[in-house]
Amino acid sequence: MYHAIVFLPLLGALIAGLFGRSIGAKASEYVTSLFLVVAAVLSWIAFFTVALGEGETLRIPVLEWVKSGGLDIQWAFRIDTLTAVMLVVVNTVSSLVHIYSIGYMHHDPHRPRFFAYLSLFTFAMLMLVTSDNLLQMFFGWEGVGLASYLLIGFWYKKPSASAAAMKAFIVNRVGDFGFALGIFCIFVLFGSISFDTIFAGAADFIPREGAEAGEAIFTLFGMSLDKADALTWTCLLLFMGAMGKSAQVPLHTWLPDAMEGPTPVSALIHAATMVTAGVFLVARMSPVFELSHDALMVVTVIGAITAFFAATVGLVQNDIKRVIAYSTCSQLGYMFVALGIGAYGAAIFHLFTHAFFKALLFLGAGSVIHSVSDEQDMRRMGGLRKHIPMTYWMMIIGTLALTGVGIPFTIIGTAGFFSKDAIIESSFMAHSPVAGFAFVMLVVAALFTSFYSWRLIFMTFHGKPRASADVMHHVHESPPVMLVPLYILAAGALFAGLIFHGYFFGEEYVEFWKGALFTLPENELVHEYHHVPWLVALLPFLAMLVGLVTAWFFYIRSPETPKSLAQDHRGLYQFLLNKWYFDEAYDFLFVRSSKALGRFLWKKGDVGTIDSFGPDGIAARVQDITGRVVKLQTGYLYHYAFVMLIGVAALVTWMMLGSAF
């Protein structure tokens, strides 16, 4: 069964990629979609068997992979509750995206290639989440990076799409470099990169409180590190990889630009797969991260800053997909805060619920774009509620889930109400020195999230139509092949939190995870967060309400207010509109300097040195001298006689002077 779950998407990718032209676009769509649906059904069976059943952690060998000295690595599947959750998330969303794409991409002439890329992406992600060692994870990690490059740049004739694909690839390589160094450090520390060996060795790794610092065990970046420091730096390097893949500040700049790809790609990359890989990595390595409080503090701070930063930028964006993209970035910040404070179950719970409502929002946005002739600017929409009512209600459900609408102190609420509130409340109760900072950032981010989410709804669906009469004339509801995936995701967005909150981060925590997530004995957050003061428990609801009311006032009651505010606070508005000028800063610090260095090496090194004095230069001089010698061969007798006389004169002179010495 597990072989089928992992390899069916690969088989679909090979069929569509190699034989797509032969079998046709329709066959490619149906084959890849069918394989993904089968994989999704099997993933749910695995989830109920392993996570909700009595199933123990399984290790399923696939083949012998690497044997080099003391390094013996098998390609094997590690099946535990964490894997089962990720299988459900990846395959469910991917299968729905495949089905949705049949309708969304029906005009595109390159559909076989598109579906091959989607399936390849899914396979790479499945490789990542089923990994039994860090090399296998790295293989899937890079596979996801490659597939994202292909998907983001799918419309490669658009310069913006090609640039976005390159940006995503290069920024992720920065994070991946840190991840690779982290893997090397793990091997030095534990003598293995197999999870079982690492986790077994981690328990006795750190000296007890009050013990003297041990002797240095290796040198990193010129620093001699003892065991505790070495573990901290190893965790930070692994987290660097997670920062790139999960778009955390300052390696976040690729994610909004990735919107240049087709909308289903956005749903797949930003809801369920690629961006959650970093969260999965930290959760999987929880036995190691739990032993380094300094590393966890860094994770918490970076997550809190990202959640706040992305929420502020989302306030002023006008592209419907970019608003949702910054929302993704912000929600990933929530997940990393949860990981940093030790609430690993809450982080994965939010990952699980987020996949449903964020995929719903992205695919809903795709349905809107499809209906208004590929327009993405919300300033040119408005009044679409009556024209596309089903899409409208699906977007409403996604927004309710994202903003965490529910009734406080009850079990009535959408998916985000349970998972996001659990993270905010846990950050209040956590014992980390930076937990207070994280709590404030998350509450403010929750308010901003509510504002920009309802702003999107009001600008797109309410008010007077701002599109041209021709566009409004052609506005139409999406076909059933696009709407049915929305209905399924809407069910997840409404009920996933209610059904599963007790398992992921509640009463059934221990029985559900079965040791897949490791916490130290003193980490009692799963129990403590239930005892937060009532005002703290009420804060997320109040933040959501304030955001909703403000958005309603700005875009329904008084539409001129946002314009006047933007005029009055021009500097702040431009600062947020330009994403805190991160791109401009990176362009100045890295891009221009790299181009200047390249230009210098080209002009001075290649042209000025190698071409002048190297092989090319020597060849040019030989050619020049030969050319001059050739010119002497004129064919005139008197020229040759003249040269001979000069030679005789030179010989006589030399003999005379030579005899004198």
XYZ file of C-alpha atoms in Angstrom, residues 59 116 229 263 356 395 551 617:
8
model
C 9.927 0.908 8.519
C 3.499 15.747 -15.360
C 26.956 24.470 21.356
C -3.258 29.294 -9.774
C -7.727 22.732 3.678
C -14.394 31.973 -0.390
C -12.644 46.032 6.881
C 46.818 36.861 -26.511
